[in-house]
mmCIF file of C-alpha atoms in Angstrom:
data_model
loop_
_atom_site.group_PDB
_atom_site.id
_atom_site.type_symbol
_atom_site.label_atom_id
_atom_site.label_comp_id
_atom_site.label_asym_id
_atom_site.label_seq_id
_atom_site.Cartn_x
_atom_site.Cartn_y
_atom_site.Cartn_z
ATOM 1 C CA UNK A 225 31.458 96.997 -242.471
ATOM 2 C CA UNK A 226 27.697 97.198 -242.629
ATOM 3 C CA UNK A 227 26.402 97.390 -246.165
ATOM 4 C CA UNK A 228 23.192 97.199 -248.110
ATOM 5 C CA UNK A 229 23.737 96.205 -251.706
ATOM 6 C CA UNK A 230 20.983 96.550 -254.274
ATOM 7 C CA UNK A 231 20.630 94.551 -257.444
ATOM 8 C CA UNK A 232 18.035 93.767 -260.064
ATOM 9 C CA UNK A 233 17.750 97.108 -261.797
ATOM 10 C CA UNK A 234 17.952 97.449 -265.524
ATOM 11 C CA UNK A 235 16.180 98.511 -268.667
ATOM 12 C CA UNK A 236 12.599 97.422 -269.114
ATOM 13 C CA UNK A 237 9.804 98.320 -271.488
ATOM 14 C CA UNK A 238 6.794 100.240 -270.279
ATOM 15 C CA UNK A 239 4.365 97.812 -268.703
ATOM 16 C CA UNK A 240 7.103 95.374 -267.822
ATOM 17 C CA UNK A 241 8.356 94.123 -264.492
ATOM 18 C CA UNK A 242 11.507 94.066 -262.418
ATOM 19 C CA UNK A 243 12.374 92.673 -259.026
ATOM 20 C CA UNK A 244 14.901 94.603 -256.996
ATOM 21 C CA UNK A 245 16.861 92.964 -254.212
ATOM 22 C CA UNK A 246 18.756 94.483 -251.316
ATOM 23 C CA UNK A 247 21.152 92.218 -249.472
ATOM 24 C CA UNK A 248 22.646 93.052 -246.105
ATOM 25 C CA UNK A 249 26.183 92.290 -245.047
ATOM 26 C CA UNK A 250 27.987 92.972 -241.805
ATOM 27 C CA UNK A 251 24.848 92.496 -239.751
ATOM 28 C CA UNK A 252 21.287 91.320 -239.965
ATOM 29 C CA UNK A 253 18.368 93.722 -240.067
ATOM 30 C CA UNK A 254 15.675 91.622 -238.486
ATOM 31 C CA UNK A 255 14.967 94.395 -235.978
ATOM 32 C CA UNK A 256 14.696 97.119 -238.611
ATOM 33 C CA UNK A 257 12.076 98.388 -240.944
ATOM 34 C CA UNK A 258 13.220 98.172 -244.528
ATOM 35 C CA UNK A 259 12.331 100.657 -247.209
ATOM 36 C CA UNK A 260 12.878 101.651 -250.808
ATOM 37 C CA UNK A 261 13.306 105.260 -251.891
ATOM 38 C CA UNK A 262 13.861 107.123 -255.109
ATOM 39 C CA UNK A 263 14.699 110.767 -255.868
ATOM 40 C CA UNK A 264 11.831 113.184 -256.308
ATOM 41 C CA UNK A 265 11.642 116.728 -257.689
ATOM 42 C CA UNK A 266 11.921 119.295 -254.938
ATOM 43 C CA UNK A 267 12.727 116.674 -252.335
ATOM 44 C CA UNK A 268 15.719 114.640 -251.343
ATOM 45 C CA UNK A 269 13.744 111.503 -251.967
ATOM 46 C CA UNK A 270 10.325 109.957 -251.820
ATOM 47 C CA UNK A 271 9.231 106.771 -250.176
ATOM 48 C CA UNK A 272 8.488 103.970 -252.581
ATOM 49 C CA UNK A 273 7.693 101.278 -250.043
ATOM 50 C CA UNK A 274 8.363 100.398 -246.440
ATOM 51 C CA UNK A 275 8.064 97.107 -244.620
ATOM 52 C CA UNK A 276 7.926 96.986 -240.837
ATOM 53 C CA UNK A 277 10.501 95.086 -238.843
ATOM 54 C CA UNK A 278 7.940 92.395 -238.137
ATOM 55 C CA UNK A 279 7.122 92.083 -241.803
ATOM 56 C CA UNK A 280 3.429 92.508 -241.116
ATOM 57 C CA UNK A 281 2.899 96.137 -242.113
ATOM 58 C CA UNK A 282 3.572 97.874 -245.407
ATOM 59 C CA UNK A 283 3.346 101.435 -246.656
ATOM 60 C CA UNK A 284 3.587 102.513 -250.283
ATOM 61 C CA UNK A 285 3.997 105.830 -251.979
ATOM 62 C CA UNK A 286 0.841 107.177 -253.564
ATOM 63 C CA UNK A 287 2.274 106.802 -257.045
ATOM 64 C CA UNK A 288 2.669 103.059 -256.601
ATOM 65 C CA UNK A 289 -1.072 102.461 -256.903
ATOM 66 C CA UNK A 290 -0.908 98.757 -256.272
ATOM 67 C CA UNK A 291 1.862 98.067 -258.758
ATOM 68 C CA UNK A 292 4.715 97.263 -256.366
ATOM 69 C CA UNK A 293 5.178 94.817 -253.525
ATOM 70 C CA UNK A 294 7.840 94.946 -250.834
ATOM 71 C CA UNK A 295 8.893 91.809 -248.994
ATOM 72 C CA UNK A 296 11.784 90.371 -247.012
ATOM 73 C CA UNK A 297 13.237 86.991 -246.316
ATOM 74 C CA UNK A 298 12.679 85.276 -242.998
ATOM 75 C CA UNK A 299 16.160 86.039 -241.715
ATOM 76 C CA UNK A 300 15.779 89.735 -242.429
ATOM 77 C CA UNK A 301 18.891 89.795 -244.567
ATOM 78 C CA UNK A 302 17.310 90.580 -247.898
ATOM 79 C CA UNK A 303 14.491 92.877 -248.916
ATOM 80 C CA UNK A 304 12.763 92.777 -252.281
ATOM 81 C CA UNK A 305 10.732 95.158 -254.350
ATOM 82 C CA UNK A 306 8.612 93.523 -257.004
ATOM 83 C CA UNK A 307 7.670 96.154 -259.550
ATOM 84 C CA UNK A 308 4.963 95.497 -262.101
ATOM 85 C CA UNK A 309 3.277 97.678 -264.710
ATOM 86 C CA UNK A 310 6.283 99.947 -264.828
ATOM 87 C CA UNK A 311 5.948 103.392 -266.350
ATOM 88 C CA UNK A 312 8.582 105.706 -267.834
ATOM 89 C CA UNK A 313 8.089 108.026 -264.878
ATOM 90 C CA UNK A 314 9.332 105.219 -262.639
ATOM 91 C CA UNK A 315 12.778 105.688 -264.130
ATOM 92 C CA UNK A 316 15.100 106.481 -261.242
ATOM 93 C CA UNK A 317 17.824 105.172 -259.025
ATOM 94 C CA UNK A 318 16.194 103.107 -256.321
ATOM 95 C CA UNK A 319 17.778 102.967 -252.894
ATOM 96 C CA UNK A 320 17.129 100.555 -250.083
ATOM 97 C CA UNK A 321 17.405 101.606 -246.471
ATOM 98 C CA UNK A 322 17.077 100.193 -242.978
ATOM 99 C CA UNK A 323 15.569 102.234 -240.193
ATOM 100 C CA UNK A 324 13.824 102.417 -236.860
ATOM 101 C CA UNK A 325 11.195 104.662 -235.321
ATOM 102 C CA UNK A 326 12.572 107.582 -233.346
ATOM 103 C CA UNK A 327 10.569 110.569 -232.122
ATOM 104 C CA UNK A 328 7.425 109.484 -233.933
ATOM 105 C CA UNK A 329 9.070 109.045 -237.300
ATOM 106 C CA UNK A 330 11.283 106.635 -239.153
ATOM 107 C CA UNK A 331 14.963 107.388 -239.293
ATOM 108 C CA UNK A 332 17.070 105.399 -241.704
ATOM 109 C CA UNK A 333 20.501 104.494 -240.448
ATOM 110 C CA UNK A 334 21.747 102.404 -243.345
ATOM 111 C CA UNK A 335 21.552 103.035 -247.056
ATOM 112 C CA UNK A 336 22.528 101.183 -250.154
ATOM 113 C CA UNK A 337 24.220 102.762 -253.137
ATOM 114 C CA UNK A 338 21.234 102.369 -255.403
ATOM 115 C CA UNK A 339 20.273 100.447 -258.490
ATOM 116 C CA UNK A 340 19.187 102.077 -261.729
ATOM 117 C CA UNK A 341 15.753 101.362 -263.123
ATOM 118 C CA UNK A 342 15.060 102.649 -266.609
ATOM 119 C CA UNK A 343 11.647 102.247 -268.193
ATOM 120 C CA UNK A 344 11.351 102.951 -271.886
ATOM 121 C CA UNK A 345 8.163 104.118 -273.542
#
């Protein structure tokens, strides 16, 4: 079956760094945009970062403020989120997703189960 499996979460001190990985199985996602999400108050989730299917375009949530970088391997099988200067408010379960543009917006067809990031103060 098609799966996205996240790894790399953990406990880190404020100001520290983590790199999250999301590995695909069952298919490749070279034709998909890849994204990272986390829960947000009053919303199902908020976008952390998105990388276009070509790998040439990125979008980040406003809270990122230059601290995170999304990337993918050349085969499109793994997506990464390098997180630097982490803050306690970054504590969340981070989910990766694969999607395509439909009706002028991204729709995400595949989701991972999430990886916990905890940032201590």
